[in-house]
Amino acid sequence: MRLPSQKYFHPRKSEYWQCVDRNDLVITCAVTLMEKDTRDSSGQWTKQAISELVPGETIFFDMSKGIDNEVLCNWIKYADTIIGSNIQFDISYLRRFRNEYKFLLDGRHTYIDTTIAAYLWNELSSSRSLKKLGPLLGQFSYDESLASDHRFNHPNDHRLKRYNCQDTHNTVLVLAELAKRMPTNTHKFTPFCINHYSQAINSVITMSDSGIPFSSLRLEKMREEMDAQIKSSREQAKDIDLRLGGKGSHISKTKFFDEAITEIQEAGNEDILDLLDKTEKNKQVSHSKRNRIILMQYLPQHSRLYQGLELFGKFQDAQKLLSTYLYPLLLHKRNDPTNLNASLIPLMIKGQEKYTRFFKATELTGEVDELQSKSSPFAETLNRCSDRTPQSLTNRFIDSRVEEVADCNAFPSWFITPSKVKNDSGSQGGTIQGRITCKDPHAQTFPSSIKECICSRFKDGKIIGLDLSQIELRVAALLSGEQSMIRSYQDKRDLHADRARTLWSNYDTQPDTQKQRRQVGKMMNFADLFLASANTMREQVYAQSGGDINLPLDIYQQVVRTRPEVRPQLNKWQKQLLIEAKVNGVIELPFIGQSRQFSNIAAERSEIVNFPVQTTASNLMMQIQGAMTRNLKAKSKKRKEPLIFLQVFDAVYVDTPPQCDDIVVSSFQEAMDSVMQPSGYWGMLCKYHNQELLPLEFDVETSN
């Protein structure tokens, strides 16, 4: 017997795609006890307390034995702190493995994770695993067989036991050494910082357990619509001598783009090429969405070239929706049929502890024979799991699917700390900003059309979205002390309309143009935060308005010129940040201690002023979500608990059973109120920056 290679790192994916029995999700476990409790007199974990940790005895558990599970459950019951490496993975598998662990690991523990400690110590280091951190910190190293991806032959293999015990023992060594090496005079690893990340781990585990509920029927209907849109765009494009897709399409699109550029240049815009993105290899004008939008801004809407670019946009958007979202959710990664990481998993049939895979009735014929052929990447899985193939379904079950109730879940992988670089490959989150992210699927970037396919798993339930209102702008107002923004929020004024008034003095006397001008004011506000150029503002306003707002460039140039007068404190604060980054090479945030190093100030201006705003906003959302999770649990003891399943930076989404709307909204309200208390994160920030309490608000969105 050889233990199976783990391909998927979520318990539901392991069960469904690798056919791992729920009772086999956790085979072995090890726990290392501490020599002594090193916490201070108040019982809090501090950097000093963690640096003094010394590993004691290590206990090995065979999870197939009842007595071992009983001992482990008792240990978890009486413990108040759990230390681990990538601990959310271990906790998620234990909670799914047996119900006892789900009840015991309910978020009451303090979680301390070495991967988070490694990030706080050095955010540029890619060495966050135990195998890499041990030698790097001079603490330990595994022998060659264990340092590689070694496969063990049996749960009782003595090398597996030794490896498990070494891992837990070494986790303590690494954590203590990282605490010793944390910079002095920093907020890294303060009690507040430790508690913040413990809450974040619990929030991520909660969302990971819940999964994102989808209606497969809605997704399938959208896939058909996108296929039709692609076909229609291609047919219409032929009439204007433009080939979209297939042989010769690249040459045809290049010719079309060249024609558009020539016409724009002949109309007097000779510098148009300077605005367009070029391919890295050949330095040719790329066929990107950004370039298409820029060209359309300069072309008459009735022209053949404009219409061709518009058709190309519809074709491009439909292709992206299919490739990035619909294919991975409904089938597999577009170009890799063996990659099912983002694929939907059916909800369990009530009363049955097994899954049933769904297929459209029209897809049943011949589907199984094809998938079970020797050449199919699914052959081994399907042959071992015949009860999960389409043959096991009845037409009655398939036809019983309805759009109003979810019949499947997506289970993304969540990442609490940012990556070293902006790259979503491998086992990192793919963002360099200090906020939680997810992938497989990339649920935080779902377009509105995909979000419309999310629906409640509860009969007559709702999806409730709770969105912190203009949180990044409020954070920037607080951090910079920008009085014009602070006054708008304290007086409950419309900040976007106020910004538009700085550009149009007749804003209030021209009601017919207010909607358009307010949209520009909104873009101006965010452009102020991130030092966006006039060209960038123009492109984004045009794109976000669907081409309805196409103002001259000089209007946006005026916005850039007048920033120091319109937002004086914000402008001064941004300049100070740039100086700090240049002098120190790093910016660190208070209370939680996230930091980011910068080396190329000229190229990273936007990132430098962006980092404190986005990361602080993310911290605030995590604080609120952590408190909301506790509130929901306390309020739901006598009824079904609403399930938080997704966070999109400044918003959380909750799958809400019938008659539970009130506890969802009140739980968020109470959580938001708690962070505004003097001891709460927002209250502490206001005091730190010598500002009166800046009010927070939120919006509620409900869908069925």
Coordinates of N, CA, C and O in Angstrom, one line a residue, residues 458 632 636 639-644 654-657 660 663-664:
F458 N -30.1 27.6 0.9 CA -31.2 27.4 1.7 C -32.5 27.7 0.9 O -32.6 28.7 0.2
L632 N -22.5 36.2 14.8 CA -23.4 35.3 14.1 C -23.5 33.9 14.8 O -24.6 33.4 15.0
S636 N -27.1 32.6 16.6 CA -27.7 31.5 15.8 C -27.9 30.2 16.5 O -28.0 29.1 15.9
R639 N -31.3 28.5 15.7 CA -31.7 28.4 14.3 C -30.5 28.2 13.4 O -29.4 28.3 13.8
K640 N -30.8 28.0 12.1 CA -29.7 27.8 11.2 C -28.8 29.0 11.1 O -29.2 30.2 11.1
E641 N -27.5 28.7 11.1 CA -26.5 29.8 11.1 C -26.2 30.4 9.7 O -25.9 29.6 8.8
P642 N -26.4 31.7 9.5 CA -26.0 32.2 8.2 C -24.5 32.0 8.0 O -23.7 32.0 8.9
L643 N -24.1 31.8 6.7 CA -22.7 31.4 6.4 C -22.0 32.5 5.6 O -22.4 32.8 4.5
I644 N -21.0 33.0 6.2 CA -20.1 34.0 5.5 C -19.3 33.1 4.5 O -18.5 32.3 5.0
V654 N -22.9 36.8 2.6 CA -23.5 35.9 3.6 C -24.6 35.1 3.0 O -25.6 35.7 2.5
D655 N -24.5 33.8 3.0 CA -25.7 32.9 2.6 C -26.6 32.8 3.8 O -26.3 32.3 4.8
T656 N -27.8 33.4 3.6 CA -28.7 33.7 4.8 C -30.0 32.8 4.7 O -30.7 32.9 3.8
P657 N -30.2 32.0 5.7 CA -31.5 31.2 5.8 C -32.7 32.1 5.9 O -32.5 33.3 6.3
C660 N -33.5 35.3 8.7 CA -32.3 35.6 9.4 C -31.6 36.9 9.0 O -30.5 37.2 9.4
I663 N -30.4 39.2 11.9 CA -29.2 38.9 12.7 C -28.0 39.1 11.8 O -26.9 39.4 12.4
V664 N -28.1 39.0 10.5 CA -26.9 39.3 9.6 C -26.5 40.7 9.7 O -25.4 41.1 9.9

